[in-house]
Amino acid sequence: MTFLGGCLVAACCWLLGRALLPSRDSLARGLWEEQCLAWLLGAAALPLAAMAPTWAGLRFDAPLAWTLLGLSALAGGIRLRRDRRSGQATSPLPLGRGARVFLVFLGVGSVAAALAFPLVQFDALYHFAYKGKILFYTGNPLDPAFTQPLAHYGRIITHPNYPLGIPFLEAFAAHAGGAWDDRWVQIPAAFWAACMPALVALGLRSVSPRAAACGALLMAAVPMLYVRNFFLTGGLGDLDVGAMNPLLLPGTGDLPLACFLTAACALLLRARRSGSLLAGGLAGLCLAGGVLTKNEGLGLFGVFFLALLLGAPFCGRRAWKATALAGLVGILLAAPWLEHRRALPVIDEDYAHLFTLQRMESFLTRPEEALVTTLDAMQTAKKAETRTMRLPLIGENLGVEFVNVFNWGLLWILFWAGLANVRILLDPEFRWLALLVLGGLLLYALIMLVTPWSLGRLFTTGIPERLFLHLAGPAAILIGMRFGPAAPESAD
Amino acid sequence: MPKTAALLARGHLVFAAIPAVFLLATGFHAVRAGFVADLGSFTPARLSPRLTSELIQVVSKGQRLRRTVGVWGLGDKYGDSDSGGYLVLNRLIQPGTRIQIDASWMPEALRRSLPKGVTPVEGPYAAAKGADLLVILGTREEYRRPDLFHLAEVMKKRVLLDGRSGLDPGLPGLELFPDLWVSTIRSWPSILDPELRGFVDEVARRVPPDGSILLVPRPSPLPLLLGRWFLPLNYLLFPRKLYLVDAAHAGGTNPEFRKWTLDAADPKFDPRQAAREVGAGWLLECSLWIDFRPQDFALKDLRGGPGAESGPDSR
């Protein structure tokens, strides 16, 4: 039953996304891109749809969950029927047989790997699934389980102010299945890696179908979508899922955020070229989905529009209308969460207060030893590191990650190669994507500069590679824009 | 440039072999394990030379000059000649540092292979003699159950870094840092611990889903980096409410937890009064340790009535 509940929620996500999609005529796409985008839009919209009424005071109980699922299914059903009648065709990508098999294998394999084992990893359990459990059992995003960790005798919770997108999806699955199940609540959130290449392809369609096909293959081949530092940390020897630190697929927020940002880029790229306001609005939905997935989503939301302002300020009324709509929709949809978040306690990461010029100046000019606030002399931070200035340490770790082929293949090398051309920088869309990726990297570098954590400790927890992952989609689209047109006719 | 880029792009596709291998192997492993996490198949703990040497630096308070380090053993489950042990030795070698290793069990070939700067001596106490720091990297019986009083006598500064986590923490005159090492090598996620699971089943049987439990940590002999067993307990026992003193720091960063392990236990603390404050009907007294040991946890029913606080109210 819990398995069926998970499947039902995944299907409702897809149906809701289908209902939201523009027509095939106004946003040309292949069948594969359509299904992936539909599910992703639903996975953004359903938690947002649950967040708004619960913020307004309704309980996220079974009736509300079933109502939202029912409405999603209804809207999707109507849309499917209408599409069947309209007879609008999809446009397949020029992918050879081998490439299709390759994409299907990686896509299906990633879903199977995500569901092969129950949730066991620290972040997936305590940062995300625990919040899903609270939502499922209490229906209240302001339950004392969220709000009382700071009391003298408090409730135990890690990162109480982490966004509720993934927890809501898991709680939906638990409601639909009638019980919480550590394996099957993952079903609605098991498709991120499978969808990412399709989202890149969708964005690159406006460049050329060849570029789209190449971008999809490029993205699918990035190891970090599936596993982190696989052959560096033991490879097959570490294949004990759960103990295996590098497993990224289930239950955490980095891959979903990467997908939402990629989809937002792809949709806005298409919207600005075609003038489709709906596509622009959906880009805003994806950005709001990112905000509801990880705290970094809010920062990337800002960088996304700042990059547009700086990179592509003169692009015609049509494009700006779509952009403005994306911003407006994004802000409106994210507002309930942002407002709700203010009521949640902050335990150890309050970057809004850490981003001060004084703190940044301190970390730029003084060694870490005197400045890390959450450490004491007994902790494991390396003595060597605590005497080190943070900036070189950050630069070193970011630099090494760019050439870590075990995580990225040649993605980042291609990205930098793509930037090494003055003429292409005249293209406003290219400039936008370049500034988005570079701005995102700069943002993360600044976060590392002021973080209350010991940097040495932080670099053992998947930082910076997990942050790089958020920006991998836009980087792949940029590479496709730069080199895709020169690719062979059939990407196989 | 486009040609080079096309070449690079094709080269990039080669790296798809990594996820392909990973996904195939994960599938194979999942089928073999019956789609559940199989503790028996978890990779045995291994040395992490980099972290170990960092920890050694922390423990030895950064003193590099004129330091004597004793070493027992050279590796882990893979055999005493494990290369990780050599890496630790190489990192310990510093100008002015004397490293003396117990070579009593070593065959001649192994003795000859010791890095330059490492002095082989006969017997564990000879290795510990005059040492500021003793690093235990081996699993031999004499390392696991040493004569601690003798050890305290022969060592100079009496600081132990236990790579095997086998020693009793309550040592006279010895400063033991077991968790520093273990933090790098735990082999399976805490939530899979079979003893924890058994304990959770028992608590869930006794405490109703709407019950509230106050966790009472006993004083910890040492600061811990690992041992946040209240996190899986809290997760698995939900919707039962678990309360903990200064929960924000207990659930915060590792250093905050470490500090919490030293500060949380208050000798003047009245658990019953605290339980009344939060409305908890149950007390769960616990000694947190790196490993989950059911005997470290004692559940008490404060609601009165038959059976409350009767017998050994704990597992």
mmCIF file of N, CA, C and O in Angstrom, chain A residues 102 116-117 120 126 130 133 149-150 152-156 180 182-183 218 226 236-240 242-244 247 347-348 374-375 378-380 382 405 408 410-411 417 453 457 483 488, chain B residues 1 5 8 10 12 15-16 19 22 25-26 29-30 35-36 41-43 46 54 187 189 191 225 231-232 234-235 241 243-248 252-256 258 269 274 278:
data_model
loop_
_atom_site.group_PDB
_atom_site.id
_atom_site.type_symbol
_atom_site.label_atom_id
_atom_site.label_comp_id
_atom_site.label_asym_id
_atom_site.label_seq_id
_atom_site.Cartn_x
_atom_site.Cartn_y
_atom_site.Cartn_z
ATOM 1 N N PHE A 102 21.655 4.400 -23.997
ATOM 2 C CA PHE A 102 22.512 4.956 -22.942
ATOM 3 C C PHE A 102 21.686 5.827 -21.977
ATOM 4 O O PHE A 102 21.760 5.674 -20.755
ATOM 5 N N ALA A 116 16.320 1.400 -4.306
ATOM 6 C CA ALA A 116 16.786 0.058 -3.974
ATOM 7 C C ALA A 116 16.902 -0.169 -2.469
ATOM 8 O O ALA A 116 16.780 -1.295 -1.993
ATOM 9 N N PHE A 117 17.138 0.903 -1.729
ATOM 10 C CA PHE A 117 17.315 0.755 -0.286
ATOM 11 C C PHE A 117 16.476 1.811 0.438
ATOM 12 O O PHE A 117 16.222 2.881 -0.109
ATOM 13 N N VAL A 120 18.710 5.822 4.667
ATOM 14 C CA VAL A 120 19.596 5.551 5.808
ATOM 15 C C VAL A 120 20.611 6.659 6.033
ATOM 16 O O VAL A 120 21.278 6.689 7.069
ATOM 17 N N TYR A 126 17.605 12.975 8.790
ATOM 18 C CA TYR A 126 17.372 13.924 9.875
ATOM 19 C C TYR A 126 17.068 15.343 9.367
ATOM 20 O O TYR A 126 16.342 16.075 10.014
ATOM 21 N N TYR A 130 12.741 13.470 8.556
ATOM 22 C CA TYR A 130 12.160 13.716 9.878
ATOM 23 C C TYR A 130 11.097 14.814 9.800
ATOM 24 O O TYR A 130 10.032 14.719 10.419
ATOM 25 N N LYS A 133 8.062 13.412 8.382
ATOM 26 C CA LYS A 133 7.313 12.668 9.397
ATOM 27 C C LYS A 133 6.479 13.603 10.257
ATOM 28 O O LYS A 133 5.327 13.308 10.587
ATOM 29 N N PRO A 149 13.318 23.537 19.576
ATOM 30 C CA PRO A 149 14.650 23.025 19.917
ATOM 31 C C PRO A 149 15.419 23.966 20.837
ATOM 32 O O PRO A 149 16.363 23.550 21.498
ATOM 33 N N LEU A 150 15.014 25.230 20.891
ATOM 34 C CA LEU A 150 15.791 26.193 21.666
ATOM 35 C C LEU A 150 15.367 26.273 23.131
ATOM 36 O O LEU A 150 16.013 26.945 23.926
ATOM 37 N N HIS A 152 14.930 25.142 27.014
ATOM 38 C CA HIS A 152 15.967 24.518 27.852
ATOM 39 C C HIS A 152 15.890 22.992 27.734
ATOM 40 O O HIS A 152 16.898 22.325 27.538
ATOM 41 N N TYR A 153 14.675 22.459 27.834
ATOM 42 C CA TYR A 153 14.473 21.054 27.506
ATOM 43 C C TYR A 153 13.738 21.068 26.175
ATOM 44 O O TYR A 153 12.523 21.250 26.130
ATOM 45 N N GLY A 154 14.469 20.906 25.113
ATOM 46 C CA GLY A 154 13.882 21.138 23.795
ATOM 47 C C GLY A 154 13.644 19.856 23.024
ATOM 48 O O GLY A 154 14.083 18.775 23.416
ATOM 49 N N ARG A 155 12.922 20.008 21.932
ATOM 50 C CA ARG A 155 12.729 18.879 21.019
ATOM 51 C C ARG A 155 13.957 18.782 20.122
ATOM 52 O O ARG A 155 14.566 19.780 19.749
ATOM 53 N N ILE A 156 14.269 17.556 19.742
ATOM 54 C CA ILE A 156 15.496 17.323 18.978
ATOM 55 C C ILE A 156 15.199 17.481 17.488
ATOM 56 O O ILE A 156 14.320 16.807 16.952
ATOM 57 N N TRP A 180 3.870 5.793 7.076
ATOM 58 C CA TRP A 180 5.219 6.234 6.705
ATOM 59 C C TRP A 180 6.079 5.014 6.414
ATOM 60 O O TRP A 180 6.095 4.060 7.190
ATOM 61 N N ASP A 182 10.069 4.190 5.077
ATOM 62 C CA ASP A 182 11.347 4.829 4.738
ATOM 63 C C ASP A 182 11.823 4.524 3.319
ATOM 64 O O ASP A 182 12.724 5.203 2.822
ATOM 65 N N ARG A 183 11.279 3.520 2.697
ATOM 66 C CA ARG A 183 11.670 3.269 1.309
ATOM 67 C C ARG A 183 10.734 3.977 0.337
ATOM 68 O O ARG A 183 11.144 4.752 -0.518
ATOM 69 N N LEU A 218 25.750 15.062 -22.768
ATOM 70 C CA LEU A 218 26.793 15.645 -21.913
ATOM 71 C C LEU A 218 26.366 15.615 -20.446
ATOM 72 O O LEU A 218 27.115 15.214 -19.555
ATOM 73 N N TYR A 226 24.832 11.003 -10.111
ATOM 74 C CA TYR A 226 24.459 9.712 -9.539
ATOM 75 C C TYR A 226 25.261 9.372 -8.288
ATOM 76 O O TYR A 226 24.756 8.756 -7.361
ATOM 77 N N LEU A 236 33.901 0.205 -6.029
ATOM 78 C CA LEU A 236 33.072 -0.977 -5.784
ATOM 79 C C LEU A 236 33.175 -1.450 -4.348
ATOM 80 O O LEU A 236 32.233 -1.988 -3.792
ATOM 81 N N GLY A 237 34.321 -1.213 -3.740
ATOM 82 C CA GLY A 237 34.504 -1.628 -2.356
ATOM 83 C C GLY A 237 33.579 -0.895 -1.397
ATOM 84 O O GLY A 237 33.288 -1.358 -0.314
ATOM 85 N N ASP A 238 33.109 0.273 -1.812
ATOM 86 C CA ASP A 238 32.248 1.062 -0.933
ATOM 87 C C ASP A 238 30.781 0.952 -1.304
ATOM 88 O O ASP A 238 29.975 1.787 -0.926
ATOM 89 N N LEU A 239 30.461 -0.072 -2.045
ATOM 90 C CA LEU A 239 29.082 -0.155 -2.521
ATOM 91 C C LEU A 239 28.105 -0.667 -1.487
ATOM 92 O O LEU A 239 27.192 -1.412 -1.787
ATOM 93 N N ASP A 240 28.309 -0.304 -0.277
ATOM 94 C CA ASP A 240 27.356 -0.663 0.756
ATOM 95 C C ASP A 240 26.456 0.535 0.919
ATOM 96 O O ASP A 240 26.784 1.486 1.586
ATOM 97 N N GLY A 242 24.265 3.303 1.861
ATOM 98 C CA GLY A 242 24.005 3.788 3.210
ATOM 99 C C GLY A 242 25.313 4.161 3.852
ATOM 100 O O GLY A 242 25.496 5.290 4.260
ATOM 101 N N ALA A 243 26.231 3.242 3.899
ATOM 102 C CA ALA A 243 27.538 3.615 4.402
ATOM 103 C C ALA A 243 28.229 4.461 3.359
ATOM 104 O O ALA A 243 29.133 5.213 3.641
ATOM 105 N N MET A 244 27.743 4.299 2.123
ATOM 106 C CA MET A 244 28.457 4.920 1.028
ATOM 107 C C MET A 244 28.145 6.409 0.982
ATOM 108 O O MET A 244 27.091 6.828 0.548
ATOM 109 N N LEU A 247 26.632 8.386 -2.299
ATOM 110 C CA LEU A 247 25.328 8.180 -2.922
ATOM 111 C C LEU A 247 24.466 9.429 -2.790
ATOM 112 O O LEU A 247 24.154 9.884 -1.721
ATOM 113 N N ILE A 347 19.340 27.385 14.309
ATOM 114 C CA ILE A 347 20.273 26.777 15.259
ATOM 115 C C ILE A 347 21.713 27.173 14.950
ATOM 116 O O ILE A 347 22.402 27.787 15.747
ATOM 117 N N ASP A 348 22.179 26.801 13.783
ATOM 118 C CA ASP A 348 23.616 26.981 13.563
ATOM 119 C C ASP A 348 23.985 27.608 12.230
ATOM 120 O O ASP A 348 25.136 27.827 11.962
ATOM 121 N N THR A 374 31.764 28.617 16.243
ATOM 122 C CA THR A 374 31.141 27.431 16.806
ATOM 123 C C THR A 374 32.177 26.388 17.241
ATOM 124 O O THR A 374 31.832 25.281 17.568
ATOM 125 N N LEU A 375 33.403 26.739 17.197
ATOM 126 C CA LEU A 375 34.420 25.755 17.550
ATOM 127 C C LEU A 375 35.015 26.054 18.917
ATOM 128 O O LEU A 375 35.002 27.178 19.382
ATOM 129 N N MET A 378 38.809 21.918 21.590
ATOM 130 C CA MET A 378 38.844 20.471 21.571
ATOM 131 C C MET A 378 38.405 19.868 20.246
ATOM 132 O O MET A 378 38.503 18.681 20.053
ATOM 133 N N GLN A 379 37.898 20.655 19.362
ATOM 134 C CA GLN A 379 37.298 20.063 18.172
ATOM 135 C C GLN A 379 38.358 19.589 17.186
ATOM 136 O O GLN A 379 39.531 19.865 17.312
ATOM 137 N N THR A 380 37.900 18.892 16.176
ATOM 138 C CA THR A 380 38.857 18.240 15.303
ATOM 139 C C THR A 380 39.383 19.098 14.175
ATOM 140 O O THR A 380 40.107 18.615 13.345
ATOM 141 N N LYS A 382 41.624 20.976 11.908
ATOM 142 C CA LYS A 382 43.066 20.813 11.839
ATOM 143 C C LYS A 382 43.736 22.047 12.397
ATOM 144 O O LYS A 382 43.369 23.155 12.091
ATOM 145 N N VAL A 405 37.707 14.834 -12.351
ATOM 146 C CA VAL A 405 36.970 14.146 -13.423
ATOM 147 C C VAL A 405 36.123 12.999 -12.886
ATOM 148 O O VAL A 405 35.190 12.555 -13.554
ATOM 149 N N TRP A 408 32.928 15.003 -12.321
ATOM 150 C CA TRP A 408 32.360 15.867 -13.367
ATOM 151 C C TRP A 408 32.715 15.463 -14.776
ATOM 152 O O TRP A 408 32.245 16.086 -15.718
ATOM 153 N N LEU A 410 34.484 15.927 -17.938
ATOM 154 C CA LEU A 410 35.156 17.130 -18.426
ATOM 155 C C LEU A 410 34.206 18.328 -18.455
ATOM 156 O O LEU A 410 34.463 19.310 -19.143
ATOM 157 N N LEU A 411 33.119 18.225 -17.709
ATOM 158 C CA LEU A 411 32.095 19.270 -17.763
ATOM 159 C C LEU A 411 32.662 20.666 -17.502
ATOM 160 O O LEU A 411 32.445 21.598 -18.276
ATOM 161 N N ALA A 417 36.356 26.316 -21.210
ATOM 162 C CA ALA A 417 36.712 26.448 -22.632
ATOM 163 C C ALA A 417 35.641 27.242 -23.368
ATOM 164 O O ALA A 417 35.934 28.034 -24.268
ATOM 165 N N TRP A 453 31.015 27.109 10.288
ATOM 166 C CA TRP A 453 31.655 25.799 10.375
ATOM 167 C C TRP A 453 33.149 25.952 10.166
ATOM 168 O O TRP A 453 33.607 26.904 9.553
ATOM 169 N N ARG A 457 36.393 20.892 8.111
ATOM 170 C CA ARG A 457 35.313 19.941 8.386
ATOM 171 C C ARG A 457 34.289 19.967 7.234
ATOM 172 O O ARG A 457 33.804 18.944 6.792
ATOM 173 N N PHE A 483 29.147 24.940 -28.067
ATOM 174 C CA PHE A 483 29.759 23.930 -28.934
ATOM 175 C C PHE A 483 28.744 23.048 -29.651
ATOM 176 O O PHE A 483 29.086 22.346 -30.582
ATOM 177 N N PRO A 488 28.338 16.641 -34.415
ATOM 178 C CA PRO A 488 27.895 15.842 -35.549
ATOM 179 C C PRO A 488 26.368 15.793 -35.640
ATOM 180 O O PRO A 488 25.671 15.974 -34.641
ATOM 181 N N MET B 1 39.195 25.444 -32.385
ATOM 182 C CA MET B 1 38.593 25.242 -31.044
ATOM 183 C C MET B 1 37.382 24.304 -31.088
ATOM 184 O O MET B 1 37.281 23.404 -30.250
ATOM 185 N N ALA B 5 36.909 21.071 -28.907
ATOM 186 C CA ALA B 5 35.753 20.951 -28.025
ATOM 187 C C ALA B 5 34.987 19.662 -28.305
ATOM 188 O O ALA B 5 34.544 18.974 -27.379
ATOM 189 N N LEU B 8 36.850 16.966 -26.758
ATOM 190 C CA LEU B 8 36.655 16.985 -25.308
ATOM 191 C C LEU B 8 35.278 16.436 -24.939
ATOM 192 O O LEU B 8 35.123 15.668 -23.985
ATOM 193 N N ARG B 10 33.484 14.345 -26.594
ATOM 194 C CA ARG B 10 33.479 12.882 -26.746
ATOM 195 C C ARG B 10 34.244 12.229 -25.594
ATOM 196 O O ARG B 10 33.852 11.188 -25.086
ATOM 197 N N HIS B 12 34.467 13.396 -22.676
ATOM 198 C CA HIS B 12 33.608 13.510 -21.484
ATOM 199 C C HIS B 12 32.685 12.293 -21.376
ATOM 200 O O HIS B 12 32.417 11.789 -20.278
ATOM 201 N N PHE B 15 33.412 9.229 -19.284
ATOM 202 C CA PHE B 15 33.191 9.207 -17.834
ATOM 203 C C PHE B 15 31.798 8.695 -17.459
ATOM 204 O O PHE B 15 31.515 8.495 -16.285
ATOM 205 N N ALA B 16 30.963 8.503 -18.469
ATOM 206 C CA ALA B 16 29.671 7.866 -18.191
ATOM 207 C C ALA B 16 29.869 6.445 -17.693
ATOM 208 O O ALA B 16 28.949 5.838 -17.127
ATOM 209 N N PRO B 19 29.066 6.291 -13.675
ATOM 210 C CA PRO B 19 27.702 5.969 -13.221
ATOM 211 C C PRO B 19 27.217 4.617 -13.721
ATOM 212 O O PRO B 19 26.464 3.938 -13.015
ATOM 213 N N PHE B 22 28.585 2.146 -11.384
ATOM 214 C CA PHE B 22 27.954 2.363 -10.080
ATOM 215 C C PHE B 22 26.524 1.808 -10.070
ATOM 216 O O PHE B 22 26.125 1.104 -9.135
ATOM 217 N N ALA B 25 26.498 -2.017 -10.303
ATOM 218 C CA ALA B 25 26.956 -2.633 -9.063
ATOM 219 C C ALA B 25 25.944 -2.427 -7.937
ATOM 220 O O ALA B 25 25.736 -3.324 -7.107
ATOM 221 N N THR B 26 25.303 -1.265 -7.917
ATOM 222 C CA THR B 26 24.281 -1.022 -6.893
ATOM 223 C C THR B 26 23.119 -2.001 -7.069
ATOM 224 O O THR B 26 22.615 -2.574 -6.098
ATOM 225 N N HIS B 29 24.258 -5.397 -5.950
ATOM 226 C CA HIS B 29 24.359 -5.430 -4.489
ATOM 227 C C HIS B 29 22.970 -5.478 -3.847
ATOM 228 O O HIS B 29 22.741 -6.210 -2.884
ATOM 229 N N ALA B 30 22.046 -4.683 -4.414
ATOM 230 C CA ALA B 30 20.693 -4.631 -3.845
ATOM 231 C C ALA B 30 19.997 -5.983 -3.974
ATOM 232 O O ALA B 30 19.360 -6.455 -3.025
ATOM 233 N N PHE B 35 17.422 -6.144 -1.140
ATOM 234 C CA PHE B 35 16.911 -4.765 -1.128
ATOM 235 C C PHE B 35 16.800 -4.182 0.284
ATOM 236 O O PHE B 35 15.961 -3.339 0.544
ATOM 237 N N VAL B 36 17.596 -4.688 1.173
ATOM 238 C CA VAL B 36 17.712 -4.060 2.499
ATOM 239 C C VAL B 36 19.197 -3.854 2.778
ATOM 240 O O VAL B 36 20.039 -4.545 2.214
ATOM 241 N N SER B 41 27.627 -6.872 4.919
ATOM 242 C CA SER B 41 28.395 -6.567 3.713
ATOM 243 C C SER B 41 29.049 -5.194 3.761
ATOM 244 O O SER B 41 29.665 -4.779 2.800
ATOM 245 N N PHE B 42 28.887 -4.513 4.868
ATOM 246 C CA PHE B 42 29.494 -3.178 4.913
ATOM 247 C C PHE B 42 31.012 -3.273 4.940
ATOM 248 O O PHE B 42 31.574 -4.171 5.562
ATOM 249 N N THR B 43 31.605 -2.341 4.261
ATOM 250 C CA THR B 43 33.059 -2.340 4.160
ATOM 251 C C THR B 43 33.677 -2.251 5.551
ATOM 252 O O THR B 43 33.280 -1.400 6.334
ATOM 253 N N ARG B 46 38.557 1.119 7.842
ATOM 254 C CA ARG B 46 39.912 1.236 7.325
ATOM 255 C C ARG B 46 40.610 2.471 7.885
ATOM 256 O O ARG B 46 39.953 3.401 8.324
ATOM 257 N N GLU B 54 46.066 14.298 11.391
ATOM 258 C CA GLU B 54 45.537 15.586 11.851
ATOM 259 C C GLU B 54 45.123 15.489 13.320
ATOM 260 O O GLU B 54 45.388 16.368 14.131
ATOM 261 N N SER B 187 31.457 2.149 10.291
ATOM 262 C CA SER B 187 31.242 1.414 9.053
ATOM 263 C C SER B 187 29.796 1.425 8.587
ATOM 264 O O SER B 187 29.533 1.222 7.426
ATOM 265 N N PRO B 189 25.661 3.332 8.926
ATOM 266 C CA PRO B 189 24.915 4.455 9.492
ATOM 267 C C PRO B 189 24.283 4.063 10.811
ATOM 268 O O PRO B 189 23.832 2.924 10.986
ATOM 269 N N ILE B 191 21.543 4.521 12.165
ATOM 270 C CA ILE B 191 20.155 4.069 12.203
ATOM 271 C C ILE B 191 20.031 2.573 11.926
ATOM 272 O O ILE B 191 19.014 1.950 12.211
ATOM 273 N N LEU B 225 32.664 13.074 19.602
ATOM 274 C CA LEU B 225 32.316 13.633 18.292
ATOM 275 C C LEU B 225 31.167 12.843 17.684
ATOM 276 O O LEU B 225 30.340 13.376 16.966
ATOM 277 N N LEU B 231 19.456 11.143 17.883
ATOM 278 C CA LEU B 231 18.893 11.491 16.572
ATOM 279 C C LEU B 231 18.127 10.319 15.950
ATOM 280 O O LEU B 231 16.954 10.465 15.599
ATOM 281 N N PRO B 232 18.752 9.134 15.821
ATOM 282 C CA PRO B 232 17.948 8.017 15.318
ATOM 283 C C PRO B 232 16.816 7.622 16.250
ATOM 284 O O PRO B 232 15.742 7.227 15.793
ATOM 285 N N ASN B 234 15.069 9.628 18.115
ATOM 286 C CA ASN B 234 14.030 10.623 17.891
ATOM 287 C C ASN B 234 13.295 10.349 16.577
ATOM 288 O O ASN B 234 12.067 10.449 16.493
ATOM 289 N N TYR B 235 14.064 9.991 15.556
ATOM 290 C CA TYR B 235 13.461 9.734 14.246
ATOM 291 C C TYR B 235 12.583 8.480 14.292
ATOM 292 O O TYR B 235 11.430 8.491 13.856
ATOM 293 N N LYS B 241 7.287 12.092 21.646
ATOM 294 C CA LYS B 241 8.064 13.331 21.758
ATOM 295 C C LYS B 241 9.283 13.087 22.627
ATOM 296 O O LYS B 241 9.148 12.627 23.762
ATOM 297 N N TYR B 243 12.487 14.856 24.492
ATOM 298 C CA TYR B 243 13.029 16.132 24.955
ATOM 299 C C TYR B 243 14.451 15.908 25.445
ATOM 300 O O TYR B 243 14.774 14.853 25.989
ATOM 301 N N LEU B 244 15.252 16.934 25.254
ATOM 302 C CA LEU B 244 16.649 16.812 25.631
ATOM 303 C C LEU B 244 17.136 18.178 26.100
ATOM 304 O O LEU B 244 16.776 19.208 25.505
ATOM 305 N N VAL B 245 17.957 18.167 27.128
ATOM 306 C CA VAL B 245 18.461 19.454 27.597
ATOM 307 C C VAL B 245 19.358 20.070 26.521
ATOM 308 O O VAL B 245 20.164 19.387 25.900
ATOM 309 N N ASP B 246 19.158 21.347 26.263
ATOM 310 C CA ASP B 246 19.938 22.096 25.270
ATOM 311 C C ASP B 246 19.970 21.351 23.925
ATOM 312 O O ASP B 246 21.030 21.118 23.337
ATOM 313 N N ALA B 247 18.779 21.003 23.452
ATOM 314 C CA ALA B 247 18.671 20.179 22.239
ATOM 315 C C ALA B 247 19.279 20.868 21.028
ATOM 316 O O ALA B 247 19.765 20.204 20.109
ATOM 317 N N ALA B 248 19.250 22.195 21.018
ATOM 318 C CA ALA B 248 19.765 22.913 19.853
ATOM 319 C C ALA B 248 21.250 22.616 19.645
ATOM 320 O O ALA B 248 21.697 22.406 18.517
ATOM 321 N N GLY B 252 23.227 20.324 16.857
ATOM 322 C CA GLY B 252 23.931 21.283 16.004
ATOM 323 C C GLY B 252 25.121 20.657 15.305
ATOM 324 O O GLY B 252 25.115 19.476 14.957
ATOM 325 N N THR B 253 26.150 21.453 15.119
ATOM 326 C CA THR B 253 27.329 20.946 14.422
ATOM 327 C C THR B 253 28.066 19.951 15.324
ATOM 328 O O THR B 253 27.836 19.908 16.531
ATOM 329 N N ASN B 254 28.983 19.207 14.743
ATOM 330 C CA ASN B 254 29.743 18.242 15.533
ATOM 331 C C ASN B 254 30.494 18.900 16.692
ATOM 332 O O ASN B 254 30.472 18.377 17.815
ATOM 333 N N PRO B 255 31.151 20.024 16.453
ATOM 334 C CA PRO B 255 31.831 20.669 17.591
ATOM 335 C C PRO B 255 30.863 21.092 18.684
ATOM 336 O O PRO B 255 31.187 21.014 19.868
ATOM 337 N N GLU B 256 29.664 21.539 18.272
ATOM 338 C CA GLU B 256 28.672 21.929 19.287
ATOM 339 C C GLU B 256 28.235 20.704 20.088
ATOM 340 O O GLU B 256 28.075 20.769 21.305
ATOM 341 N N ARG B 258 30.011 18.131 20.575
ATOM 342 C CA ARG B 258 31.162 17.747 21.398
ATOM 343 C C ARG B 258 31.169 18.532 22.710
ATOM 344 O O ARG B 258 31.376 17.976 23.786
ATOM 345 N N PHE B 269 20.888 18.484 38.591
ATOM 346 C CA PHE B 269 19.706 18.309 37.775
ATOM 347 C C PHE B 269 18.708 17.356 38.449
ATOM 348 O O PHE B 269 19.076 16.285 38.916
ATOM 349 N N ALA B 274 12.315 18.160 35.949
ATOM 350 C CA ALA B 274 12.422 18.508 34.529
ATOM 351 C C ALA B 274 11.326 17.815 33.728
ATOM 352 O O ALA B 274 10.724 18.416 32.828
ATOM 353 N N VAL B 278 8.281 19.586 31.269
ATOM 354 C CA VAL B 278 7.956 19.381 29.852
ATOM 355 C C VAL B 278 6.749 18.460 29.680
ATOM 356 O O VAL B 278 6.315 18.223 28.556
#
